[in-house]
mmCIF file of C-alpha atoms in Angstrom:
data_model
loop_
_atom_site.group_PDB
_atom_site.id
_atom_site.type_symbol
_atom_site.label_atom_id
_atom_site.label_comp_id
_atom_site.label_asym_id
_atom_site.label_seq_id
_atom_site.Cartn_x
_atom_site.Cartn_y
_atom_site.Cartn_z
ATOM 1 C CA MET A 1 62.749 -15.477 14.892
ATOM 2 C CA THR A 2 66.018 -14.955 13.081
ATOM 3 C CA LYS A 3 67.829 -12.087 11.425
ATOM 4 C CA THR A 4 70.409 -12.094 8.647
ATOM 5 C CA ILE A 5 73.927 -11.114 9.625
ATOM 6 C CA THR A 6 77.392 -11.284 8.067
ATOM 7 C CA ALA A 7 80.050 -13.390 9.777
ATOM 8 C CA ALA A 8 83.547 -14.702 9.092
ATOM 9 C CA VAL A 9 83.050 -18.468 9.034
ATOM 10 C CA ILE A 10 85.694 -21.181 9.353
ATOM 11 C CA GLU A 11 84.287 -24.096 7.370
ATOM 12 C CA ALA A 12 86.926 -26.679 8.328
ATOM 13 C CA LYS A 13 90.347 -27.020 9.897
ATOM 14 C CA ASN A 14 92.886 -24.724 8.195
ATOM 15 C CA ALA A 15 90.240 -23.140 5.958
ATOM 16 C CA ASP A 16 90.409 -19.394 5.360
ATOM 17 C CA PHE A 17 87.893 -17.117 7.002
ATOM 18 C CA LYS A 18 84.955 -16.649 4.639
ATOM 19 C CA LEU A 19 82.427 -13.831 4.964
ATOM 20 C CA GLU A 20 78.983 -15.389 4.717
ATOM 21 C CA LYS A 21 75.372 -14.455 5.306
ATOM 22 C CA LEU A 22 74.073 -16.380 8.329
ATOM 23 C CA GLN A 23 70.854 -16.526 10.279
ATOM 24 C CA LEU A 24 71.171 -15.354 13.884
ATOM 25 C CA ASP A 25 68.590 -16.450 16.434
ATOM 26 C CA ASP A 26 67.384 -13.206 18.016
ATOM 27 C CA GLU A 27 64.912 -14.885 20.359
ATOM 28 C CA LEU A 28 67.007 -14.311 23.463
ATOM 29 C CA GLN A 29 67.182 -16.916 26.198
ATOM 30 C CA ALA A 30 67.367 -15.853 29.839
ATOM 31 C CA GLY A 31 70.705 -14.205 30.556
ATOM 32 C CA GLU A 32 71.532 -13.502 26.914
ATOM 33 C CA VAL A 33 72.421 -10.214 25.247
ATOM 34 C CA LEU A 34 72.279 -9.184 21.575
ATOM 35 C CA VAL A 35 75.246 -7.032 20.520
ATOM 36 C CA LYS A 36 75.880 -5.024 17.373
ATOM 37 C CA MET A 37 79.604 -5.387 16.779
ATOM 38 C CA VAL A 38 81.749 -2.348 16.077
ATOM 39 C CA ALA A 39 85.262 -3.817 16.106
ATOM 40 C CA SER A 40 87.225 -6.887 17.099
ATOM 41 C CA GLY A 41 90.838 -7.692 17.714
ATOM 42 C CA ILE A 42 92.356 -10.827 16.225
ATOM 43 C CA CYS A 43 94.017 -13.049 18.834
ATOM 44 C CA HIS A 44 96.477 -15.901 18.297
ATOM 45 C CA THR A 45 93.873 -18.190 19.870
ATOM 46 C CA ASP A 46 91.573 -17.535 16.896
ATOM 47 C CA GLN A 47 94.350 -18.837 14.642
ATOM 48 C CA ALA A 48 94.893 -21.774 17.019
ATOM 49 C CA VAL A 49 91.227 -22.730 16.581
ATOM 50 C CA ARG A 50 91.529 -22.332 12.803
ATOM 51 C CA ASP A 51 94.610 -24.547 12.500
ATOM 52 C CA GLY A 52 93.576 -27.035 15.167
ATOM 53 C CA SER A 53 96.442 -26.393 17.591
ATOM 54 C CA ALA A 54 93.978 -25.275 20.278
ATOM 55 C CA GLY A 55 92.347 -28.715 20.254
ATOM 56 C CA ALA A 56 89.105 -30.070 18.850
ATOM 57 C CA TYR A 57 86.546 -27.534 17.601
ATOM 58 C CA PRO A 58 83.145 -28.270 15.983
ATOM 59 C CA TYR A 59 83.439 -26.631 12.557
ATOM 60 C CA PRO A 60 81.833 -24.758 10.898
ATOM 61 C CA GLY A 61 82.124 -21.920 13.354
ATOM 62 C CA VAL A 62 82.557 -18.220 13.965
ATOM 63 C CA VAL A 63 85.420 -17.320 16.266
ATOM 64 C CA GLY A 64 86.694 -13.965 17.489
ATOM 65 C CA HIS A 65 86.713 -13.158 21.190
ATOM 66 C CA GLU A 66 88.068 -9.614 21.510
ATOM 67 C CA GLY A 67 84.953 -7.722 20.551
ATOM 68 C CA ALA A 68 83.517 -4.304 21.293
ATOM 69 C CA GLY A 69 80.022 -3.172 20.382
ATOM 70 C CA ILE A 70 76.661 -1.738 21.353
ATOM 71 C CA ILE A 71 73.855 -3.552 23.141
ATOM 72 C CA GLU A 72 70.732 -3.987 21.010
ATOM 73 C CA LYS A 73 68.560 -6.159 23.261
ATOM 74 C CA VAL A 74 68.755 -8.031 26.571
ATOM 75 C CA GLY A 75 67.055 -11.201 27.763
ATOM 76 C CA ILE A 76 65.138 -11.980 30.925
ATOM 77 C CA GLY A 77 67.208 -11.769 34.081
ATOM 78 C CA VAL A 78 69.876 -9.454 32.680
ATOM 79 C CA ASN A 79 70.569 -6.666 35.141
ATOM 80 C CA ASN A 80 72.749 -3.553 34.861
ATOM 81 C CA ILE A 81 73.004 -3.922 31.072
ATOM 82 C CA LYS A 82 70.567 -2.139 28.759
ATOM 83 C CA PRO A 83 70.068 -1.370 25.056
ATOM 84 C CA GLY A 84 72.402 1.380 23.904
ATOM 85 C CA ASP A 85 75.182 0.485 26.345
ATOM 86 C CA HIS A 86 78.690 0.376 24.910
ATOM 87 C CA VAL A 87 80.548 -2.768 25.885
ATOM 88 C CA ILE A 88 83.783 -4.740 25.721
ATOM 89 C CA LEU A 89 83.390 -8.508 25.443
ATOM 90 C CA SER A 90 85.523 -11.097 27.199
ATOM 91 C CA TYR A 91 85.212 -14.740 28.263
ATOM 92 C CA ASP A 92 82.112 -16.362 29.781
ATOM 93 C CA TYR A 93 81.712 -17.923 33.228
ATOM 94 C CA ASP A 94 78.763 -19.280 35.169
ATOM 95 C CA GLY A 95 79.077 -16.980 38.202
ATOM 96 C CA THR A 96 77.732 -19.648 40.558
ATOM 97 C CA CYS A 97 80.509 -22.210 41.123
ATOM 98 C CA GLU A 98 82.980 -22.002 43.995
ATOM 99 C CA GLN A 99 85.746 -20.528 41.848
ATOM 100 C CA CYS A 100 83.494 -17.787 40.497
ATOM 101 C CA ARG A 101 82.102 -16.946 43.911
ATOM 102 C CA THR A 102 85.607 -16.607 45.361
ATOM 103 C CA GLY A 103 86.701 -14.141 42.666
ATOM 104 C CA HIS A 104 88.380 -16.463 40.163
ATOM 105 C CA PRO A 105 85.947 -16.805 37.241
ATOM 106 C CA SER A 106 88.712 -17.755 34.803
ATOM 107 C CA SER A 107 88.945 -20.966 36.857
ATOM 108 C CA CYS A 108 85.176 -21.485 36.563
ATOM 109 C CA LEU A 109 84.353 -25.165 36.877
ATOM 110 C CA ASN A 110 82.254 -24.846 33.687
ATOM 111 C CA TRP A 111 84.784 -22.704 31.812
ATOM 112 C CA ALA A 112 85.539 -25.196 29.027
ATOM 113 C CA ASN A 113 81.891 -25.979 28.311
ATOM 114 C CA LEU A 114 80.915 -22.323 28.269
ATOM 115 C CA ASN A 115 83.793 -21.053 26.143
ATOM 116 C CA THR A 116 84.887 -23.839 23.802
ATOM 117 C CA ALA A 117 81.912 -26.180 23.233
ATOM 118 C CA GLY A 118 80.626 -23.964 20.405
ATOM 119 C CA VAL A 119 77.016 -23.746 21.628
ATOM 120 C CA ARG A 120 74.817 -21.620 23.828
ATOM 121 C CA PRO A 121 74.015 -22.834 27.356
ATOM 122 C CA ASN A 122 70.800 -24.411 25.996
ATOM 123 C CA GLY A 123 72.890 -26.599 23.670
ATOM 124 C CA GLU A 124 71.890 -24.806 20.458
ATOM 125 C CA THR A 125 74.102 -22.864 18.100
ATOM 126 C CA PRO A 126 73.299 -19.148 17.738
ATOM 127 C CA PHE A 127 74.046 -19.172 14.001
ATOM 128 C CA HIS A 128 72.683 -21.206 11.100
ATOM 129 C CA LYS A 129 73.232 -21.195 7.371
ATOM 130 C CA GLU A 130 70.212 -20.611 5.176
ATOM 131 C CA ASP A 131 69.922 -24.374 4.597
ATOM 132 C CA GLY A 132 69.727 -24.908 8.371
ATOM 133 C CA THR A 133 73.324 -26.084 8.916
ATOM 134 C CA PRO A 134 74.372 -25.186 12.481
ATOM 135 C CA VAL A 135 77.310 -22.789 12.815
ATOM 136 C CA HIS A 136 79.081 -22.831 16.175
ATOM 137 C CA ASN A 137 80.209 -19.969 18.366
ATOM 138 C CA PHE A 138 83.359 -19.381 20.433
ATOM 139 C CA PHE A 139 83.796 -18.033 23.981
ATOM 140 C CA ASN A 140 80.000 -17.625 23.890
ATOM 141 C CA GLN A 141 80.926 -14.472 21.999
ATOM 142 C CA SER A 142 81.947 -14.885 18.333
ATOM 143 C CA SER A 143 83.029 -11.323 17.640
ATOM 144 C CA PHE A 144 83.844 -11.848 13.925
ATOM 145 C CA THR A 145 80.277 -10.965 12.973
ATOM 146 C CA THR A 146 78.092 -7.918 12.479
ATOM 147 C CA GLU A 147 75.777 -8.998 15.322
ATOM 148 C CA THR A 148 76.122 -11.702 17.925
ATOM 149 C CA LEU A 149 74.520 -13.328 20.947
ATOM 150 C CA VAL A 150 76.523 -13.371 24.171
ATOM 151 C CA GLN A 151 75.901 -14.087 27.828
ATOM 152 C CA ALA A 152 75.606 -11.268 30.336
ATOM 153 C CA ASN A 153 78.853 -12.404 31.981
ATOM 154 C CA ASN A 154 80.681 -11.784 28.680
ATOM 155 C CA VAL A 155 79.853 -8.085 28.937
ATOM 156 C CA THR A 156 81.643 -5.149 30.539
ATOM 157 C CA VAL A 157 79.897 -1.787 30.125
ATOM 158 C CA ILE A 158 82.133 1.227 29.464
ATOM 159 C CA ASP A 159 81.565 4.945 29.028
ATOM 160 C CA LYS A 160 80.142 5.940 25.636
ATOM 161 C CA SER A 161 82.893 8.527 25.151
ATOM 162 C CA ILE A 162 85.479 5.741 24.740
ATOM 163 C CA ASP A 163 86.295 4.748 21.160
ATOM 164 C CA LEU A 164 85.085 1.163 20.722
ATOM 165 C CA ARG A 165 87.437 0.702 17.771
ATOM 166 C CA LYS A 166 90.366 0.987 20.181
ATOM 167 C CA VAL A 167 89.317 -1.112 23.185
ATOM 168 C CA GLY A 168 88.022 -4.413 21.795
ATOM 169 C CA PRO A 169 91.448 -6.089 21.980
ATOM 170 C CA LEU A 170 91.526 -5.576 25.737
ATOM 171 C CA GLY A 171 89.144 -8.522 26.184
ATOM 172 C CA CYS A 172 91.671 -11.359 25.789
ATOM 173 C CA GLY A 173 95.344 -10.804 24.930
ATOM 174 C CA PHE A 174 95.917 -7.656 26.940
ATOM 175 C CA VAL A 175 93.780 -8.784 29.870
ATOM 176 C CA THR A 176 95.663 -12.105 29.904
ATOM 177 C CA GLY A 177 99.094 -10.480 29.911
ATOM 178 C CA SER A 178 98.333 -7.706 32.366
ATOM 179 C CA GLY A 179 96.212 -9.895 34.632
ATOM 180 C CA THR A 180 99.011 -12.460 34.905
ATOM 181 C CA VAL A 181 101.117 -9.698 36.438
ATOM 182 C CA PHE A 182 98.446 -7.914 38.484
ATOM 183 C CA ASN A 183 96.551 -10.958 39.765
ATOM 184 C CA GLY A 184 98.806 -13.969 39.221
ATOM 185 C CA LEU A 185 102.442 -13.185 39.916
ATOM 186 C CA LYS A 186 101.957 -9.872 41.767
ATOM 187 C CA PRO A 187 105.587 -8.743 41.531
ATOM 188 C CA GLU A 188 106.785 -6.375 44.220
ATOM 189 C CA ALA A 189 108.069 -2.911 43.382
ATOM 190 C CA GLY A 190 111.797 -3.218 42.769
ATOM 191 C CA SER A 191 111.619 -6.859 41.695
ATOM 192 C CA THR A 192 112.880 -8.260 38.385
ATOM 193 C CA ILE A 193 110.849 -9.939 35.637
ATOM 194 C CA ALA A 194 111.573 -11.554 32.267
ATOM 195 C CA ILE A 195 108.914 -11.720 29.548
ATOM 196 C CA VAL A 196 109.510 -14.048 26.610
ATOM 197 C CA GLY A 197 107.561 -13.058 23.504
ATOM 198 C CA THR A 198 106.533 -9.457 22.898
ATOM 199 C CA GLY A 199 103.234 -9.897 21.084
ATOM 200 C CA ALA A 200 99.996 -8.585 22.567
ATOM 201 C CA VAL A 201 100.091 -10.863 25.633
ATOM 202 C CA GLY A 202 103.743 -10.119 26.319
ATOM 203 C CA ALA A 203 103.176 -6.395 25.802
ATOM 204 C CA GLY A 204 100.291 -6.500 28.264
ATOM 205 C CA SER A 205 102.572 -8.171 30.809
ATOM 206 C CA LEU A 206 105.285 -5.609 30.140
ATOM 207 C CA MET A 207 103.037 -2.590 30.645
ATOM 208 C CA ALA A 208 101.577 -4.093 33.819
ATOM 209 C CA ALA A 209 105.068 -4.815 35.181
ATOM 210 C CA SER A 210 105.955 -1.173 34.580
ATOM 211 C CA ILE A 211 102.846 -0.063 36.461
ATOM 212 C CA ARG A 212 103.792 -2.419 39.331
ATOM 213 C CA GLY A 213 107.199 -0.729 39.551
ATOM 214 C CA CYS A 214 109.469 -3.628 38.583
ATOM 215 C CA ALA A 215 113.087 -2.462 38.616
ATOM 216 C CA LYS A 216 114.156 -4.639 35.710
ATOM 217 C CA ILE A 217 111.777 -5.656 32.920
ATOM 218 C CA ILE A 218 113.699 -7.865 30.521
ATOM 219 C CA CYS A 219 111.979 -8.707 27.236
ATOM 220 C CA VAL A 220 113.095 -11.568 25.010
ATOM 221 C CA ASP A 221 112.134 -12.031 21.353
ATOM 222 C CA ILE A 222 113.632 -12.921 17.974
ATOM 223 C CA VAL A 223 112.408 -9.796 16.135
ATOM 224 C CA ASP A 224 114.421 -6.609 16.685
ATOM 225 C CA GLN A 225 111.514 -4.352 15.711
ATOM 226 C CA ARG A 226 109.334 -5.872 18.433
ATOM 227 C CA LEU A 227 112.130 -5.437 20.953
ATOM 228 C CA GLU A 228 112.414 -1.764 20.014
ATOM 229 C CA THR A 229 108.679 -1.407 20.605
ATOM 230 C CA ALA A 230 109.096 -3.151 23.964
ATOM 231 C CA LYS A 231 111.632 -0.521 24.988
ATOM 232 C CA GLU A 232 109.139 2.195 24.069
ATOM 233 C CA LEU A 233 106.564 0.511 26.319
ATOM 234 C CA GLY A 234 108.872 0.339 29.329
ATOM 235 C CA ALA A 235 111.293 -2.576 28.967
ATOM 236 C CA THR A 236 114.574 -1.808 30.750
ATOM 237 C CA ASP A 237 116.503 -4.440 28.790
ATOM 238 C CA VAL A 238 115.862 -6.453 25.628
ATOM 239 C CA ILE A 239 117.472 -9.643 24.327
ATOM 240 C CA ASN A 240 117.296 -11.149 20.853
ATOM 241 C CA SER A 241 117.442 -14.868 21.603
ATOM 242 C CA LYS A 242 118.529 -15.624 18.024
ATOM 243 C CA LYS A 243 121.710 -13.672 18.589
ATOM 244 C CA GLU A 244 122.743 -14.637 22.129
ATOM 245 C CA ASP A 245 122.104 -17.036 24.996
ATOM 246 C CA TRP A 246 119.216 -15.251 26.641
ATOM 247 C CA VAL A 247 119.319 -17.180 29.922
ATOM 248 C CA ALA A 248 123.024 -16.386 30.344
ATOM 249 C CA LYS A 249 122.323 -12.739 29.503
ATOM 250 C CA ILE A 250 119.586 -12.584 32.144
ATOM 251 C CA LYS A 251 122.017 -13.987 34.710
ATOM 252 C CA GLU A 252 124.519 -11.309 33.678
ATOM 253 C CA LEU A 253 121.895 -8.560 34.012
ATOM 254 C CA THR A 254 120.930 -9.761 37.502
ATOM 255 C CA ASN A 255 124.413 -10.362 38.945
ATOM 256 C CA GLN A 256 124.012 -14.108 38.319
ATOM 257 C CA LYS A 257 120.954 -14.257 40.593
ATOM 258 C CA GLY A 258 118.283 -14.706 37.909
ATOM 259 C CA VAL A 259 114.919 -12.963 37.750
ATOM 260 C CA ASP A 260 112.282 -13.037 40.460
ATOM 261 C CA TYR A 261 109.508 -13.654 37.929
ATOM 262 C CA ALA A 262 109.255 -14.964 34.363
ATOM 263 C CA ILE A 263 106.422 -15.203 31.836
ATOM 264 C CA ASP A 264 106.386 -17.244 28.630
ATOM 265 C CA THR A 265 103.968 -16.338 25.844
ATOM 266 C CA THR A 266 105.445 -18.603 23.137
ATOM 267 C CA GLY A 267 104.122 -21.958 24.348
ATOM 268 C CA ARG A 268 107.307 -23.727 23.237
ATOM 269 C CA ALA A 269 108.444 -26.474 25.608
ATOM 270 C CA GLU A 270 112.154 -25.675 25.370
ATOM 271 C CA ILE A 271 111.499 -21.986 26.048
ATOM 272 C CA MET A 272 109.364 -22.782 29.080
ATOM 273 C CA LYS A 273 112.143 -24.951 30.491
ATOM 274 C CA GLN A 274 114.629 -22.131 29.939
ATOM 275 C CA CYS A 275 112.319 -19.725 31.791
ATOM 276 C CA VAL A 276 112.581 -21.871 34.900
ATOM 277 C CA SER A 277 116.381 -21.918 34.540
ATOM 278 C CA ALA A 278 116.364 -18.112 34.291
ATOM 279 C CA LEU A 279 114.611 -17.783 37.658
ATOM 280 C CA ALA A 280 116.286 -16.811 40.888
ATOM 281 C CA SER A 281 115.962 -19.178 43.811
ATOM 282 C CA GLY A 282 112.361 -18.920 45.031
ATOM 283 C CA GLY A 283 111.245 -17.358 41.750
ATOM 284 C CA HIS A 284 107.893 -17.780 40.008
ATOM 285 C CA PHE A 285 107.233 -18.720 36.380
ATOM 286 C CA ALA A 286 103.886 -18.370 34.568
ATOM 287 C CA PRO A 287 103.423 -20.177 31.212
ATOM 288 C CA ILE A 288 100.417 -18.463 29.636
ATOM 289 C CA ALA A 289 100.410 -19.363 25.924
ATOM 290 C CA VAL A 290 97.700 -21.496 24.335
ATOM 291 C CA THR A 291 99.670 -24.636 23.529
ATOM 292 C CA ALA A 292 99.489 -28.398 23.377
ATOM 293 C CA GLN A 293 103.151 -28.750 24.328
ATOM 294 C CA THR A 294 104.283 -30.125 27.675
ATOM 295 C CA LEU A 295 106.752 -28.578 30.094
ATOM 296 C CA GLU A 296 109.330 -31.276 30.735
ATOM 297 C CA PHE A 297 109.969 -32.155 34.365
ATOM 298 C CA MET A 298 112.839 -30.059 35.686
ATOM 299 C CA PRO A 299 115.843 -31.472 37.550
ATOM 300 C CA TRP A 300 115.348 -31.757 41.305
ATOM 301 C CA ASN A 301 117.736 -28.906 42.092
ATOM 302 C CA GLU A 302 115.871 -26.573 39.696
ATOM 303 C CA LEU A 303 112.469 -26.866 41.355
ATOM 304 C CA THR A 304 112.786 -28.364 44.814
ATOM 305 C CA ALA A 305 116.181 -27.368 46.167
ATOM 306 C CA GLU A 306 115.874 -23.838 44.777
ATOM 307 C CA GLN A 307 112.153 -23.647 45.599
ATOM 308 C CA LYS A 308 111.143 -22.422 42.174
ATOM 309 C CA HIS A 309 107.439 -22.230 41.359
ATOM 310 C CA VAL A 310 105.430 -22.839 38.182
ATOM 311 C CA ASP A 311 102.155 -20.899 38.421
ATOM 312 C CA GLY A 312 99.202 -21.656 36.191
ATOM 313 C CA VAL A 313 97.306 -18.490 35.221
ATOM 314 C CA LEU A 314 94.382 -18.543 32.760
ATOM 315 C CA MET A 315 93.008 -15.305 31.289
ATOM 316 C CA GLY A 316 95.076 -13.371 33.799
ATOM 317 C CA ASP A 317 92.995 -14.723 36.697
ATOM 318 C CA ALA A 318 90.918 -11.649 35.909
ATOM 319 C CA VAL A 319 87.357 -10.648 36.655
ATOM 320 C CA PRO A 320 86.784 -8.842 33.336
ATOM 321 C CA GLN A 321 84.239 -6.428 34.814
ATOM 322 C CA ILE A 322 86.924 -5.249 37.258
ATOM 323 C CA LEU A 323 90.150 -5.380 35.243
ATOM 324 C CA LEU A 324 88.862 -4.042 31.911
ATOM 325 C CA PRO A 325 87.757 -0.662 33.344
ATOM 326 C CA GLN A 326 91.095 -0.480 35.182
ATOM 327 C CA LEU A 327 92.984 -1.021 31.916
ATOM 328 C CA VAL A 328 90.890 1.657 30.200
ATOM 329 C CA ASN A 329 91.724 4.012 33.066
ATOM 330 C CA TYR A 330 95.449 3.220 32.830
ATOM 331 C CA TRP A 331 95.257 3.784 29.061
ATOM 332 C CA GLN A 332 93.622 7.180 29.547
ATOM 333 C CA GLN A 333 96.441 8.084 31.965
ATOM 334 C CA GLY A 334 99.063 7.082 29.402
ATOM 335 C CA LYS A 335 100.270 4.118 31.498
ATOM 336 C CA PHE A 336 98.900 1.330 29.287
ATOM 337 C CA PRO A 337 99.328 2.528 25.666
ATOM 338 C CA PHE A 338 98.127 -0.699 24.049
ATOM 339 C CA ASP A 339 96.728 1.174 21.049
ATOM 340 C CA LYS A 340 100.291 1.792 19.817
ATOM 341 C CA LEU A 341 100.331 -1.888 18.868
ATOM 342 C CA GLU A 342 97.125 -1.854 16.823
ATOM 343 C CA LYS A 343 96.672 -1.772 13.058
ATOM 344 C CA VAL A 344 93.184 -1.328 11.609
ATOM 345 C CA TYR A 345 91.696 -3.477 8.836
ATOM 346 C CA ASN A 346 88.313 -3.595 7.120
ATOM 347 C CA PHE A 347 86.183 -6.625 7.981
ATOM 348 C CA ASP A 348 86.667 -8.092 4.494
ATOM 349 C CA GLN A 349 90.457 -7.967 5.017
ATOM 350 C CA ILE A 350 90.274 -10.543 7.814
ATOM 351 C CA ASN A 351 92.519 -13.106 6.090
ATOM 352 C CA GLU A 352 95.161 -10.470 5.388
ATOM 353 C CA ALA A 353 94.942 -9.267 8.998
ATOM 354 C CA ASN A 354 95.257 -12.802 10.331
ATOM 355 C CA ALA A 355 98.276 -13.475 8.107
ATOM 356 C CA ASP A 356 99.948 -10.262 9.294
ATOM 357 C CA SER A 357 99.409 -11.392 12.882
ATOM 358 C CA ASN A 358 100.797 -14.868 12.217
ATOM 359 C CA ASN A 359 103.977 -13.660 10.526
ATOM 360 C CA GLY A 360 104.661 -11.005 13.160
ATOM 361 C CA LYS A 361 104.135 -8.049 10.836
ATOM 362 C CA VAL A 362 101.462 -6.654 13.176
ATOM 363 C CA ILE A 363 101.146 -7.181 16.909
ATOM 364 C CA LYS A 364 97.418 -6.510 17.217
ATOM 365 C CA PRO A 365 95.186 -6.400 14.117
ATOM 366 C CA VAL A 366 91.799 -4.780 14.672
ATOM 367 C CA LEU A 367 88.866 -5.424 12.348
ATOM 368 C CA ILE A 368 86.461 -2.536 11.842
ATOM 369 C CA ILE A 369 83.122 -4.314 11.526
ATOM 370 C CA ASP A 370 80.855 -1.224 11.601
ATOM 371 C CA PRO A 371 82.520 1.446 9.447
ATOM 372 C CA GLU A 372 79.733 3.927 10.213
ATOM 373 C CA TYR A 373 80.377 3.946 13.966
ATOM 374 C CA GLN A 374 81.264 7.308 15.471
ATOM 375 C CA PRO A 375 82.717 7.549 19.020
ATOM 376 C CA GLY A 376 80.353 9.075 21.544
ATOM 377 C CA ASN A 377 77.178 8.021 19.720
#
């Protein structure tokens, strides 16, 4: 059986999002969950799929992977999730491989197949056009739609009192940034950290570094308005890299030592190389942007003699079902005010919202997919 839904479809590389009527397969396979979407953040990765910079993708497809909604139906074998539950969606993982079983599902051995192949685990697409053309999914989630099929591991149940229009964006950008700090780098209280790029991922890193008690949180960007926002979120120092040598400034701010930790969210090869140069001896650098660029090999004295480390961290090395409730709790305490970065758009304004994200006008666009939703219901 199928049901008619509305989704934002990418027909081909670089095509605009187009709202279309699609057929959704609502005959759930084992482990699947049917979700009525309420809201979804727009992430840079969605744009990277649209323009091809994230690698090959089987168009046509429905992306979006920062969704929040309400469970409508669950398949066989789904435990602890029931119709009516309010949920945040994040990435999928198999839960059975060695990485998953040791608490690192973002390193799941089947991560790429589950999240980027564009099909359900049974090899079928969840969406079809009325003429039968398959329409692919993304992250086994596809949140740019009025209803969607996801896997149980995509789902984190939250309290119904929490406004779903606020928390959808936690599922990727903010969990990636904060998780890189909490789970990846684990900076000590009193340590120093530099964060290059103050979009959603960088802001998540910044707020997490503040929670961890970093003594210096230095944010680098080329947009003064974003740097002002970073100061409001807890940055101790900000640097506009268009106006001054940011690596030299970091050395000045740290008595020529360099920072203990650095994070790059730009994905630009030259910036990543500079991050390593900005590190103190023994420091750790995490490049966490979605990019096809390559970090050039550093001189021997930069990496070996000074014992600097480059740490790979995907999706914040987070177990979504653990970190997402923690972020909600920090938000409720006023320690993780991610909603200050959000701007709300109607679903049919998706191309405008995506453009505003791309040009830096808005840090985190949020699409309201169900305008009739009321918090607490």
